[in-house]
Amino acid sequence: MNNMKNALLSKKSLLLFALTFFYWAAVYPYVPIVSAYAKSLNATPTMIGLIGGAYGLTMILLRLPLGMLSDKLDRRKVFIVGGVICGLAAALVVLLVPSPLSLLICRALCGAHASTWVPYTVLYAREYPPEDSGRAMTVLMTVYSASQLVSMLAGGLLADTYGYLAPFLMAGVGAVCFLALSPFLKEAAPCVRESPADVQVPLKAILTRRLILLTLTGIVFFYVKYATAFTFTPLIAQKLGASDAALGYLNTLYCFFGIIGSAVSYKLMKALGTRAVLAGSLVIVGVFSGFVVPFVTSLGILYVTLAISGFCTFLLDSLLVGLVILGVDETRKSTVMGFYQALYGLGILFGPVISGAIIDLSGMTAAYMTAGGLAAACAVVIALALPGESRVQTQCTRTHKASQ
């Protein structure tokens, strides 16, 4: 425990935490207001859905190839810096040419930025021994959540005071801060591989029932998150009288309780078991992100629903990032993480796009019922089909021994 604490307080870890904060500050300040801004530019619900889904589309296209390429080269930093440059370009395109189309391009570039989170998490995980990876990832995801919280709170306040373009300027500053600190990050030398076979990782070699089920969970909860809290719930809040600043408060509350969820996720998993925590969290997300929200009649109640769903959503995110690479050989971690993060991009893409189409055809309630139903159905699948903890531990032990 002391060794783990010392590792987390090392200069390199503190630098990584600062870089993590600015990495996400480069794209999150305008998340609370992007749908409202698009609506103010006369975008239809379908176009708003496309703007939200563009983020997921580029992740689907880029995350797995980036993961495989970074594994092949055993280099991560160059991809991470390139991603942040895309984040900077995303802010600039809206600042220079504000329009629904530029918002669409912006969110697509944000997806390219987020695609480099694959090598980032692997670079971070390398700083800690395998037995501490779960605890280390929990700390990383807590910093990730804190960055989202601060960025969205500040973004909402800036939009309310200075207009919709101010959060994009803040995001550009976050990207510049990351790029200014990045030269101080030293990446470990590439691993020496025994044969070319260690470099090429066939996709079928990483596919297990456990990885597929964890990826399915990621797809579903990101579908719900981006169909509701990050795209159309702000429009519901506006109908209830929320100002631009209040939109920032809503997302801040969502992320604040998300930080708590991330921080306690590892302990909850140890106490209750993986299946129970994943399935239970999915049910709660389905109820409080999907089934309840369309019938909310006041901002106060909406605050409560977002606090509860934020806790469980970030808890799921934190756990899944650690679980998908648990026991995976070092040379395959980026590929596995890339597979997971590319596939959950389907949820980020189709959540807003399908919900926007449903809203145009059948209204807001139908879209939210669909999101809640998907989360509940996924919870049943996880409860019945995910391998138990003892079996997972055995599989991880065998994998670790085979890699030695």
Coordinates of N, CA and C in Angstrom, one line a residue, residues 3-98:
N3 N 3.9 1.5 -1.1 CA 4.6 1.6 -2.4 C 3.7 2.2 -3.4
M4 N 2.4 1.8 -3.3 CA 1.4 2.3 -4.3 C 1.2 3.8 -4.0
K5 N 1.1 4.2 -2.7 CA 1.0 5.7 -2.4 C 2.1 6.5 -2.9
N6 N 3.3 5.9 -2.7 CA 4.5 6.7 -3.2 C 4.5 6.8 -4.7
A7 N 4.1 5.7 -5.4 CA 4.1 5.8 -6.8 C 3.1 6.9 -7.3
L8 N 1.9 7.0 -6.7 CA 0.9 7.9 -7.1 C 1.4 9.4 -6.8
L9 N 2.3 9.5 -5.8 CA 2.8 10.9 -5.5 C 4.1 11.2 -6.1
S10 N 4.6 10.3 -7.0 CA 5.9 10.6 -7.7 C 5.7 11.8 -8.7
K11 N 6.8 12.4 -9.1 CA 6.7 13.5 -10.0 C 6.1 13.2 -11.3
K12 N 6.4 12.0 -11.8 CA 5.8 11.6 -13.1 C 4.3 11.4 -13.0
S13 N 3.9 10.8 -11.9 CA 2.4 10.6 -11.7 C 1.7 11.9 -11.6
L14 N 2.3 12.9 -10.8 CA 1.7 14.2 -10.7 C 1.6 14.9 -12.0
L15 N 2.7 14.7 -12.8 CA 2.7 15.3 -14.2 C 1.6 14.7 -15.0
L16 N 1.4 13.4 -14.9 CA 0.4 12.7 -15.7 C -1.0 13.1 -15.3
F17 N -1.2 13.4 -14.0 CA -2.5 13.9 -13.5 C -2.8 15.3 -14.1
A18 N -1.8 16.1 -14.1 CA -1.9 17.5 -14.7 C -2.2 17.4 -16.1
L19 N -1.5 16.5 -16.9 CA -1.8 16.3 -18.3 C -3.2 15.8 -18.5
T20 N -3.6 14.8 -17.7 CA -5.0 14.3 -17.8 C -6.0 15.4 -17.7
F21 N -5.8 16.3 -16.7 CA -6.7 17.4 -16.5 C -6.8 18.2 -17.7
F22 N -5.7 18.6 -18.3 CA -5.7 19.5 -19.5 C -6.1 18.8 -20.7
Y23 N -5.9 17.5 -20.8 CA -6.3 16.7 -21.9 C -7.8 16.8 -22.1
W24 N -8.5 16.6 -21.0 CA -10.0 16.6 -21.1 C -10.5 18.1 -21.1
A25 N -9.8 19.0 -20.5 CA -10.2 20.4 -20.5 C -10.1 21.0 -21.9
A26 N -9.4 20.3 -22.8 CA -9.4 20.7 -24.2 C -10.6 20.5 -25.0
V27 N -11.6 19.7 -24.5 CA -12.8 19.4 -25.2 C -14.1 19.5 -24.4
Y28 N -14.0 19.6 -23.1 CA -15.2 19.5 -22.3 C -15.9 20.8 -21.9
P29 N -15.2 22.0 -22.0 CA -15.9 23.2 -21.6 C -17.2 23.5 -22.3
Y30 N -17.3 23.1 -23.6 CA -18.5 23.4 -24.3 C -19.5 22.3 -24.4
V31 N -19.3 21.2 -23.7 CA -20.2 20.1 -23.7 C -21.6 20.5 -23.2
P32 N -21.7 21.3 -22.1 CA -23.0 21.6 -21.6 C -23.9 22.4 -22.5
I33 N -23.2 23.2 -23.4 CA -24.0 24.2 -24.2 C -24.0 23.9 -25.7
V34 N -23.3 22.8 -26.1 CA -23.2 22.6 -27.6 C -24.6 22.3 -28.2
S35 N -25.5 21.6 -27.5 CA -26.8 21.3 -28.0 C -27.6 22.6 -28.1
A36 N -27.6 23.4 -27.0 CA -28.3 24.7 -26.9 C -27.7 25.7 -28.0
Y37 N -26.4 25.7 -28.2 CA -25.8 26.5 -29.2 C -26.3 26.1 -30.6
A38 N -26.3 24.8 -30.8 CA -26.8 24.3 -32.1 C -28.2 24.7 -32.4
K39 N -29.1 24.6 -31.3 CA -30.5 25.0 -31.4 C -30.6 26.4 -31.7
S40 N -29.7 27.3 -31.1 CA -29.8 28.7 -31.3 C -29.4 29.1 -32.8
L41 N -28.7 28.1 -33.4 CA -28.3 28.3 -34.8 C -29.3 27.7 -35.8
N42 N -30.5 27.3 -35.2 CA -31.6 26.7 -36.0 C -31.3 25.3 -36.5
A43 N -30.5 24.6 -35.7 CA -30.3 23.1 -36.1 C -31.5 22.4 -35.6
T44 N -32.0 21.4 -36.4 CA -33.1 20.5 -36.1 C -32.6 19.4 -35.1
P45 N -33.6 18.7 -34.4 CA -33.2 17.6 -33.5 C -32.3 16.6 -34.2
T46 N -32.6 16.3 -35.4 CA -31.8 15.3 -36.2 C -30.4 15.8 -36.3
M47 N -30.2 17.1 -36.7 CA -28.9 17.7 -36.8 C -28.2 17.7 -35.5
I48 N -28.9 18.1 -34.4 CA -28.3 18.1 -33.1 C -27.8 16.7 -32.7
G49 N -28.6 15.7 -33.1 CA -28.2 14.3 -32.9 C -26.9 13.9 -33.7
L50 N -26.8 14.4 -34.9 CA -25.7 14.2 -35.8 C -24.4 14.8 -35.2
I51 N -24.6 16.1 -34.6 CA -23.5 16.8 -34.0 C -23.0 16.0 -32.8
G52 N -23.9 15.5 -32.0 CA -23.5 14.7 -30.9 C -22.9 13.4 -31.3
G53 N -23.4 12.7 -32.3 CA -22.9 11.4 -32.8 C -21.6 11.5 -33.5
A54 N -21.2 12.6 -34.1 CA -20.0 12.8 -34.8 C -18.8 12.4 -34.0
Y55 N -18.9 12.7 -32.7 CA -17.8 12.4 -31.7 C -17.6 10.9 -31.7
G56 N -18.7 10.1 -31.7 CA -18.5 8.7 -31.6 C -18.1 8.1 -32.9
L57 N -18.5 8.7 -34.1 CA -18.1 8.1 -35.4 C -16.6 8.1 -35.5
T58 N -15.9 9.2 -35.2 CA -14.5 9.2 -35.4 C -13.8 8.3 -34.4
M59 N -14.4 8.1 -33.2 CA -13.8 7.1 -32.3 C -13.9 5.7 -32.8
I60 N -15.0 5.4 -33.4 CA -15.2 4.1 -34.0 C -14.1 3.8 -35.1
L61 N -13.9 4.8 -35.9 CA -12.9 4.7 -37.0 C -11.5 4.7 -36.6
L62 N -11.1 5.3 -35.5 CA -9.7 5.6 -35.2 C -9.2 4.8 -34.0
R63 N -10.1 4.5 -33.0 CA -9.5 4.0 -31.7 C -8.9 2.6 -31.9
L64 N -9.5 1.7 -32.5 CA -8.8 0.4 -32.7 C -7.6 0.4 -33.5
P65 N -7.6 1.1 -34.7 CA -6.3 1.2 -35.5 C -5.2 1.9 -34.7
L66 N -5.6 2.9 -33.9 CA -4.6 3.6 -33.1 C -4.0 2.7 -32.0
G67 N -4.9 1.9 -31.4 CA -4.4 1.0 -30.4 C -3.5 -0.1 -30.9
M68 N -3.8 -0.6 -32.1 CA -3.0 -1.6 -32.7 C -1.7 -1.0 -33.2
L69 N -1.7 0.2 -33.8 CA -0.5 0.8 -34.2 C 0.4 1.2 -33.1
S70 N -0.1 1.7 -32.0 CA 0.7 2.0 -30.8 C 1.3 0.8 -30.2
D71 N 0.6 -0.4 -30.2 CA 1.1 -1.6 -29.8 C 2.3 -2.1 -30.7
K72 N 2.1 -1.9 -32.0 CA 3.1 -2.4 -32.9 C 4.4 -1.6 -32.8
L73 N 4.2 -0.2 -32.6 CA 5.4 0.6 -32.5 C 5.9 0.7 -31.0
D74 N 5.0 0.3 -30.1 CA 5.2 0.4 -28.6 C 5.6 1.9 -28.3
R75 N 4.9 2.8 -28.9 CA 5.0 4.2 -28.6 C 3.6 4.8 -28.4
R76 N 3.5 5.7 -27.4 CA 2.1 6.3 -27.1 C 2.1 7.8 -27.2
K77 N 3.2 8.4 -26.8 CA 3.2 9.9 -26.6 C 2.9 10.6 -27.9
V78 N 3.4 10.2 -29.0 CA 3.2 10.8 -30.3 C 1.8 10.9 -30.7
F79 N 1.0 9.8 -30.4 CA -0.4 9.7 -30.7 C -1.2 10.6 -29.8
I80 N -0.8 10.7 -28.5 CA -1.5 11.5 -27.5 C -1.4 13.0 -27.9
V81 N -0.2 13.4 -28.2 CA 0.1 14.8 -28.6 C -0.7 15.2 -29.9
G82 N -0.7 14.3 -30.8 CA -1.5 14.5 -32.1 C -3.0 14.6 -31.8
G83 N -3.5 13.8 -30.8 CA -4.9 13.9 -30.5 C -5.2 15.3 -29.9
V84 N -4.4 15.8 -29.0 CA -4.6 17.1 -28.4 C -4.6 18.2 -29.5
I85 N -3.7 18.1 -30.5 CA -3.7 19.0 -31.6 C -5.1 19.0 -32.3
C86 N -5.7 17.8 -32.4 CA -7.0 17.8 -33.0 C -8.0 18.5 -32.1
G87 N -7.9 18.3 -30.8 CA -8.7 19.1 -29.8 C -8.6 20.6 -30.0
L88 N -7.4 21.0 -30.2 CA -7.2 22.5 -30.4 C -7.9 22.9 -31.7
A89 N -7.7 22.1 -32.8 CA -8.4 22.4 -34.0 C -9.9 22.4 -33.9
A90 N -10.4 21.6 -33.1 CA -11.9 21.5 -32.9 C -12.4 22.8 -32.3
A91 N -11.7 23.4 -31.4 CA -12.1 24.7 -30.8 C -12.0 25.8 -31.8
L92 N -10.9 25.8 -32.6 CA -10.6 26.9 -33.5 C -11.6 26.9 -34.6
V93 N -12.1 25.8 -35.1 CA -13.0 25.8 -36.3 C -14.3 26.5 -35.9
V94 N -14.8 26.3 -34.7 CA -16.0 27.0 -34.3 C -15.8 28.4 -34.0
L95 N -14.6 28.8 -33.4 CA -14.3 30.2 -33.1 C -14.2 31.0 -34.4
L96 N -13.7 30.3 -35.4 CA -13.4 31.0 -36.7 C -14.7 31.1 -37.6
V97 N -15.4 30.0 -37.6 CA -16.6 29.9 -38.5 C -17.8 29.3 -37.7
P98 N -18.5 30.0 -36.9 CA -19.6 29.4 -36.1 C -20.8 29.1 -37.0

